[in-house]
Amino acid sequence: MAVSVFKMVGFFVGFFLIVGLVSSAKFDELFQPSWALDHFAYEGELLRLKLDNYSGAGFQSKSKYMFGKVTVQIKLVEGDSAGTVTAFYMSSEGPYHNEFDFEFLGNTTGEPYLVQTNVFVNGVGNKEQRLNLWFDPTKDFHSYSLLWNQRQVVVLLLVLLEGIRNTSVLFCSVCLRSCPLVLEIGSVHTIQVVLFFDLKFSSCMFPDGARLGFIETKSEFLVDETPIRLHTNMENKGIPFPKDQAMGVYSSIWNADDWATQGGRVKTDWSHAPFVASYKGFEIDACECPVSVAAVDNAKKCSSSGEKRYWWDEPTLSELNAHQSHQLLWVKANHMVYDYCSDTARFPVTPLECLHHSHRHH
């Protein structure tokens, strides 16, 4: 079963309220298919969604949630994936819905995947950011998370290196300024490293230095979660923030060759179908909201008060720490290829949240 790296390394410090929380790694405990059941394939703990020229496929959570963290591990479509989109997102319902999106935009063979994030508040989106990734998301599973509390929404990537056997892992030299903390829990090894905003993962090839040898049949190395986007509560500036609508968790794969790859210039090549996205490690650590309960009561139930303390309301989670801020700066400096805040042709008047938005650490 997947284990949260946050809990293992003490990244989140605080009290955990068990009642009303959900945490699992099994698909059918948390999710259900929402369309195209014949395009689902189950292989043990793996779920595969298929896209062909007849249909894509999608699934959704059985419950809705308010505040917390949702995570899934995905291996994206290999080879020529142009025109395809694989999405992982949270969303409420209705014309004034809130939504947090990951959209993985396929590309021709040899060209990098792009990940597009977006935020909808009260039905208004148009807050796209696009990044190229510093790893190949089609070769291994990588973890994608959304962390949501009343102060901020954080979009995180977690790099997982799998299948390392009888291998010496070298570190503590050029790439890392100090040795990481290594914890072992079962067959999972967690390495918390110190990263700097000018560090490129792709250039960190384990230079000569200290050695650690692992001989498990399968070892996963979780290399510190990396924030790639921050959306801060700025209600004090008159900017609405999504904090009063419970959200479901969704994922899907579909054809979007009218816009997904190079602005729609590159179309889906159906001779490469079926296009397959693979999933595992489903995890939700959030406050479950019954449909029968009013939104205002759910918001109250899922917020800390008195002796009731939720981990997502701890002061350490009210903003990014210095290390996370450096990581986010590094991502923006080295991998961001589009930011709506900088698109003056589309937005002649800079959106208000762009004037105030920052990821400062105090």
Coordinates of C-alpha atoms in Angstrom, one line a residue:
M1 CA 0.0 0.0 0.0
A2 CA 1.2 3.5 -0.8
V3 CA 2.6 5.4 2.1
S4 CA 2.5 9.2 2.2
V5 CA 6.0 10.6 2.1
F6 CA 4.7 13.6 4.1
K7 CA 3.9 11.4 7.1
M8 CA 7.1 9.4 6.9
V9 CA 9.5 12.3 6.9
G10 CA 7.5 14.5 9.1
F11 CA 6.9 17.1 6.4
F12 CA 3.5 17.8 7.8
V13 CA 3.5 18.2 11.5
G14 CA 0.4 18.2 13.5
F15 CA -2.6 16.4 14.9
F16 CA -4.6 14.0 12.7
L17 CA -8.3 13.6 13.1
I18 CA -9.3 10.1 11.9
V19 CA -13.1 10.5 11.9
G20 CA -14.3 11.8 8.5
L21 CA -11.0 11.1 6.7
V22 CA -10.4 8.6 3.9
S23 CA -7.0 7.0 3.0
S24 CA -6.5 4.1 0.7
A25 CA -4.5 2.8 -2.3
K26 CA -7.2 0.6 -3.8
F27 CA -9.1 1.9 -6.8
D28 CA -12.5 0.3 -6.1
E29 CA -12.5 1.5 -2.5
L30 CA -12.4 5.2 -3.6
F31 CA -13.4 5.4 -7.2
Q32 CA -15.7 4.0 -9.8
P33 CA -15.8 4.1 -13.7
S34 CA -17.9 7.0 -15.0
W35 CA -17.9 6.2 -18.7
A36 CA -16.7 3.7 -21.3
L37 CA -16.4 0.7 -19.0
D38 CA -15.2 -1.4 -21.9
H39 CA -12.1 0.8 -22.1
F40 CA -10.9 -0.1 -18.6
A41 CA -8.5 -2.9 -17.9
Y42 CA -7.5 -4.2 -14.4
E43 CA -4.2 -5.9 -13.9
G44 CA -3.8 -6.6 -10.1
E45 CA -3.2 -3.2 -8.5
L46 CA -2.9 -1.5 -11.9
L47 CA -5.7 0.2 -13.8
R48 CA -5.3 1.0 -17.5
L49 CA -7.5 3.5 -19.4
K50 CA -7.7 3.2 -23.2
L51 CA -8.4 5.7 -25.9
D52 CA -9.2 4.7 -29.4
N53 CA -11.1 6.2 -32.3
Y54 CA -14.4 5.1 -30.7
S55 CA -14.0 6.4 -27.2
G56 CA -11.8 7.5 -24.3
A57 CA -12.6 6.6 -20.7
G58 CA -12.9 8.2 -17.2
F59 CA -13.5 7.5 -13.6
Q60 CA -14.6 9.5 -10.5
S61 CA -14.5 9.3 -6.7
K62 CA -17.4 7.7 -4.9
S63 CA -17.5 10.6 -2.5
K64 CA -16.8 14.4 -2.4
Y65 CA -14.2 16.1 -0.2
M66 CA -13.3 19.4 1.2
F67 CA -9.7 20.2 2.1
G68 CA -6.9 17.6 2.3
K69 CA -4.7 15.9 -0.2
V70 CA -5.4 13.6 -3.2
T71 CA -2.7 11.6 -5.0
V72 CA -2.5 9.2 -7.9
Q73 CA 0.5 7.6 -9.6
I74 CA 0.3 7.7 -13.4
K75 CA 2.3 6.4 -16.3
L76 CA 1.3 8.4 -19.4
V77 CA 0.8 7.3 -22.9
E78 CA 4.1 6.1 -24.5
G79 CA 5.3 6.9 -28.0
D80 CA 3.3 9.2 -30.3
S81 CA 0.7 10.6 -28.0
A82 CA -0.1 13.7 -30.1
G83 CA -3.6 14.9 -29.7
T84 CA -4.4 13.0 -26.5
V85 CA -5.0 14.5 -23.1
T86 CA -4.9 12.6 -19.8
A87 CA -6.4 14.6 -17.0
F88 CA -6.4 14.3 -13.2
Y89 CA -8.5 16.9 -11.4
M90 CA -10.8 17.9 -8.5
S91 CA -14.1 19.6 -9.3
S92 CA -17.4 20.6 -7.8
E93 CA -20.6 20.7 -9.8
G94 CA -22.8 23.4 -11.4
P95 CA -22.2 26.6 -13.4
Y96 CA -20.3 28.2 -10.5
H97 CA -18.1 25.2 -9.8
N98 CA -14.5 25.2 -8.4
E99 CA -11.9 23.0 -10.1
F100 CA -8.2 22.2 -9.9
D101 CA -6.7 20.6 -13.0
F102 CA -3.7 18.6 -14.2
E103 CA -3.9 18.1 -17.9
F104 CA -1.1 16.1 -19.6
L105 CA -0.8 17.1 -23.2
G106 CA 0.5 14.4 -25.5
N107 CA 3.1 15.0 -28.2
T108 CA 4.9 13.4 -31.1
T109 CA 7.5 10.8 -30.4
G110 CA 10.7 12.4 -29.0
E111 CA 9.0 15.6 -28.0
P112 CA 8.3 16.3 -24.3
Y113 CA 5.0 16.0 -22.7
L114 CA 3.5 19.3 -21.4
V115 CA 1.5 19.5 -18.2
Q116 CA -1.1 22.2 -18.1
T117 CA -2.6 23.3 -14.8
N118 CA -5.7 25.4 -14.3
V119 CA -7.8 26.7 -11.5
F120 CA -11.6 27.5 -11.7
V121 CA -13.2 29.6 -9.0
N122 CA -17.0 30.1 -9.1
G123 CA -17.1 28.9 -12.7
V124 CA -14.3 31.1 -14.0
G125 CA -11.1 29.5 -15.2
N126 CA -8.7 30.9 -17.8
K127 CA -5.7 30.6 -15.4
E128 CA -3.6 28.2 -17.4
Q129 CA 0.1 27.5 -16.8
R130 CA 2.1 25.0 -18.9
L131 CA 5.3 23.3 -18.0
N132 CA 7.6 20.8 -19.7
L133 CA 8.7 18.0 -17.3
W134 CA 12.3 17.3 -16.2
F135 CA 11.6 13.5 -16.5
D136 CA 9.9 11.2 -19.0
P137 CA 6.4 10.6 -17.6
T138 CA 5.9 7.7 -20.0
K139 CA 8.7 5.4 -18.7
D140 CA 7.8 5.0 -15.1
F141 CA 5.0 5.9 -12.7
H142 CA 5.1 9.3 -11.1
S143 CA 3.0 10.7 -8.4
Y144 CA 0.7 13.8 -8.9
S145 CA -0.9 15.5 -5.9
L146 CA -3.3 18.3 -5.1
L147 CA -3.1 19.8 -1.6
W148 CA -6.0 22.1 -0.6
N149 CA -6.7 24.0 2.5
Q150 CA -8.3 27.3 3.4
R151 CA -5.0 29.2 2.8
Q152 CA -3.7 27.7 -0.5
V153 CA -3.9 25.1 -3.2
V154 CA -0.6 23.4 -4.0
V155 CA 0.1 21.3 -7.1
L156 CA 2.9 18.8 -6.5
L157 CA 4.9 16.3 -8.5
L158 CA 6.7 13.3 -6.9
V159 CA 9.4 11.5 -8.9
L160 CA 9.5 7.8 -8.3
L161 CA 12.4 5.7 -9.5
E162 CA 11.3 2.0 -9.6
G163 CA 12.8 -1.4 -10.0
I164 CA 16.2 -0.6 -8.7
R165 CA 17.8 -3.9 -7.6
N166 CA 21.3 -4.7 -6.3
T167 CA 22.3 -1.2 -7.2
S168 CA 24.5 1.2 -5.4
V169 CA 22.9 4.6 -5.1
L170 CA 25.4 7.4 -5.1
F171 CA 24.7 10.8 -3.7
C172 CA 26.1 13.6 -1.5
S173 CA 28.4 15.2 -4.1
V174 CA 27.7 17.6 -6.9
C175 CA 23.9 17.4 -6.9
L176 CA 23.3 17.5 -3.2
R177 CA 25.0 19.8 -0.7
S178 CA 24.2 17.6 2.2
C179 CA 23.4 13.9 2.7
P180 CA 19.7 13.1 2.7
L181 CA 17.7 11.5 5.5
V182 CA 17.0 7.9 4.6
L183 CA 14.1 6.1 6.2
E184 CA 13.1 2.5 5.5
I185 CA 9.5 1.3 5.9
G186 CA 9.0 -2.2 4.5
S187 CA 10.2 -2.2 1.0
V188 CA 9.8 1.5 0.5
H189 CA 12.8 3.8 1.0
T190 CA 12.3 7.5 1.3
I191 CA 15.0 9.9 0.5
Q192 CA 14.5 13.5 1.5
V193 CA 17.0 15.6 -0.4
V194 CA 17.9 19.3 -0.3
L195 CA 17.1 20.8 -3.7
F196 CA 17.9 24.3 -4.9
F197 CA 16.1 26.4 -7.5
D198 CA 19.0 26.2 -10.0
L199 CA 19.2 22.3 -9.7
K200 CA 18.1 20.3 -12.7
F201 CA 17.0 16.7 -11.9
S202 CA 18.0 15.6 -15.4
S203 CA 21.6 16.5 -14.7
C204 CA 21.7 14.9 -11.3
M205 CA 23.1 11.5 -12.3
F206 CA 24.3 10.2 -8.9
P207 CA 27.9 11.3 -9.0
D208 CA 30.6 9.6 -7.0
G209 CA 30.1 10.0 -3.3
A210 CA 28.6 8.0 -0.4
R211 CA 27.0 4.7 -1.2
L212 CA 23.9 2.9 -0.2
G213 CA 23.1 -0.6 -1.5
F214 CA 19.5 -2.0 -1.6
I215 CA 18.8 -5.6 -2.5
E216 CA 15.0 -5.7 -2.4
T217 CA 13.1 -7.2 -5.3
K218 CA 11.5 -3.8 -5.8
S219 CA 12.5 -0.5 -4.2
E220 CA 10.8 2.8 -4.7
F221 CA 12.8 6.0 -4.1
L222 CA 10.6 8.9 -3.3
V223 CA 12.6 12.0 -4.0
D224 CA 11.0 14.9 -2.2
E225 CA 7.7 16.3 -3.5
T226 CA 8.1 19.3 -5.8
P227 CA 5.5 22.1 -5.9
I228 CA 4.8 23.2 -9.4
R229 CA 2.0 25.7 -8.8
L230 CA 0.6 27.6 -5.8
H231 CA -2.8 29.3 -5.7
T232 CA -3.1 31.5 -2.5
N233 CA -6.2 32.7 -0.7
M234 CA -6.3 36.4 -1.4
E235 CA -9.9 37.1 -0.3
N236 CA -8.5 40.1 1.6
K237 CA -7.7 41.6 -1.8
G238 CA -11.2 41.0 -3.1
I239 CA -10.3 37.8 -5.0
P240 CA -12.5 34.8 -4.5
F241 CA -11.0 31.5 -3.3
P242 CA -12.4 28.0 -3.5
K243 CA -13.3 27.0 0.0
D244 CA -17.0 26.4 0.2
Q245 CA -17.8 23.6 -2.3
A246 CA -17.0 20.0 -1.8
M247 CA -15.2 18.4 -4.8
G248 CA -15.0 15.1 -6.4
V249 CA -11.8 13.6 -7.8
Y250 CA -11.7 12.6 -11.5
S251 CA -9.4 11.3 -14.2
S252 CA -9.9 10.6 -17.9
I253 CA -8.2 10.2 -21.2
W254 CA -9.7 11.7 -24.4
N255 CA -9.0 13.0 -27.8
A256 CA -8.4 16.8 -28.0
D257 CA -6.4 17.2 -31.2
D258 CA -8.2 20.4 -32.0
W259 CA -6.0 22.2 -29.3
A260 CA -3.8 19.8 -27.3
T261 CA -0.6 19.5 -29.4
Q262 CA 1.0 22.6 -30.8
G263 CA -2.3 24.5 -30.7
G264 CA -4.1 21.8 -32.7
R265 CA -1.6 21.7 -35.6
V266 CA -0.6 18.1 -34.9
K267 CA -3.5 15.7 -35.0
T268 CA -4.0 12.3 -33.4
D269 CA -2.5 9.5 -35.4
W270 CA -5.1 6.7 -34.9
S271 CA -2.7 4.1 -36.4
H272 CA -1.0 4.2 -33.0
A273 CA -4.2 3.5 -31.1
P274 CA -5.0 2.3 -28.5
F275 CA -3.4 5.0 -26.4
V276 CA -3.1 3.7 -22.8
A277 CA -2.6 5.6 -19.5
S278 CA -1.8 3.4 -16.5
Y279 CA -2.7 4.2 -12.9
K280 CA -1.9 2.9 -9.4
G281 CA -1.3 4.2 -5.8
F282 CA -4.7 5.9 -5.4
E283 CA -4.7 7.9 -2.2
I284 CA -7.1 10.4 -0.6
D285 CA -6.4 12.0 2.8
A286 CA -9.2 14.5 3.0
C287 CA -12.5 15.4 4.7
E288 CA -15.4 13.4 3.3
C289 CA -18.5 15.4 2.7
P290 CA -21.9 13.6 2.6
V291 CA -24.2 14.7 -0.2
S292 CA -27.0 15.1 2.4
V293 CA -25.1 17.8 4.3
A294 CA -25.4 21.4 3.3
A295 CA -22.3 23.1 1.9
V296 CA -22.0 25.5 4.8
D297 CA -22.1 22.7 7.3
N298 CA -19.5 20.6 5.4
A299 CA -17.2 23.6 5.4
K300 CA -17.6 23.9 9.2
K301 CA -17.2 20.2 9.7
C302 CA -14.0 20.1 7.7
S303 CA -12.4 23.1 9.4
S304 CA -10.4 22.9 12.7
S305 CA -12.0 24.4 15.8
G306 CA -11.3 24.0 19.5
E307 CA -9.9 20.5 20.2
K308 CA -10.7 19.3 16.7
R309 CA -7.5 19.7 14.6
Y310 CA -7.0 18.7 11.0
W311 CA -3.5 18.3 9.6
W312 CA -4.2 20.6 6.7
D313 CA -4.9 23.5 9.0
E314 CA -1.6 23.3 10.8
P315 CA 0.5 26.5 10.6
T316 CA 3.2 24.8 8.7
L317 CA 0.8 24.3 5.8
S318 CA -0.4 27.9 5.6
E319 CA 2.3 28.8 3.1
L320 CA 5.3 27.2 1.4
N321 CA 8.5 26.9 3.4
A322 CA 11.8 28.2 2.1
H323 CA 12.8 24.9 0.6
Q324 CA 9.5 24.6 -1.3
S325 CA 9.7 28.2 -2.4
H326 CA 13.1 27.5 -3.9
Q327 CA 11.7 24.4 -5.7
L328 CA 8.8 26.4 -7.1
L329 CA 11.2 29.2 -8.3
W330 CA 13.4 26.5 -10.0
V331 CA 10.4 25.0 -11.8
K332 CA 9.2 28.4 -13.0
A333 CA 12.7 29.4 -14.2
N334 CA 13.6 26.2 -15.9
H335 CA 10.4 24.5 -17.1
M336 CA 7.5 27.0 -17.4
V337 CA 6.6 27.6 -21.1
Y338 CA 3.3 29.5 -20.6
D339 CA 1.8 31.6 -17.8
Y340 CA -1.5 33.3 -18.3
C341 CA -0.3 36.1 -16.1
S342 CA 2.3 37.0 -18.7
D343 CA -0.1 36.7 -21.7
T344 CA -0.7 40.4 -22.5
A345 CA -2.4 39.6 -25.8
R346 CA -5.0 37.5 -24.1
F347 CA -5.2 39.7 -21.0
P348 CA -4.4 43.4 -21.8
V349 CA -5.3 44.1 -18.2
T350 CA -3.3 41.9 -15.9
P351 CA -5.6 39.7 -13.8
L352 CA -5.8 41.0 -10.3
E353 CA -4.5 37.8 -8.7
C354 CA -1.4 38.0 -10.8
L355 CA -0.6 41.4 -9.3
H356 CA -0.6 40.0 -5.8
H357 CA 0.2 36.4 -6.2
S358 CA 3.5 35.2 -4.8
H359 CA 5.1 32.2 -3.0
R360 CA 7.0 34.2 -0.4
H361 CA 8.3 32.5 2.7
H362 CA 8.2 34.6 5.8

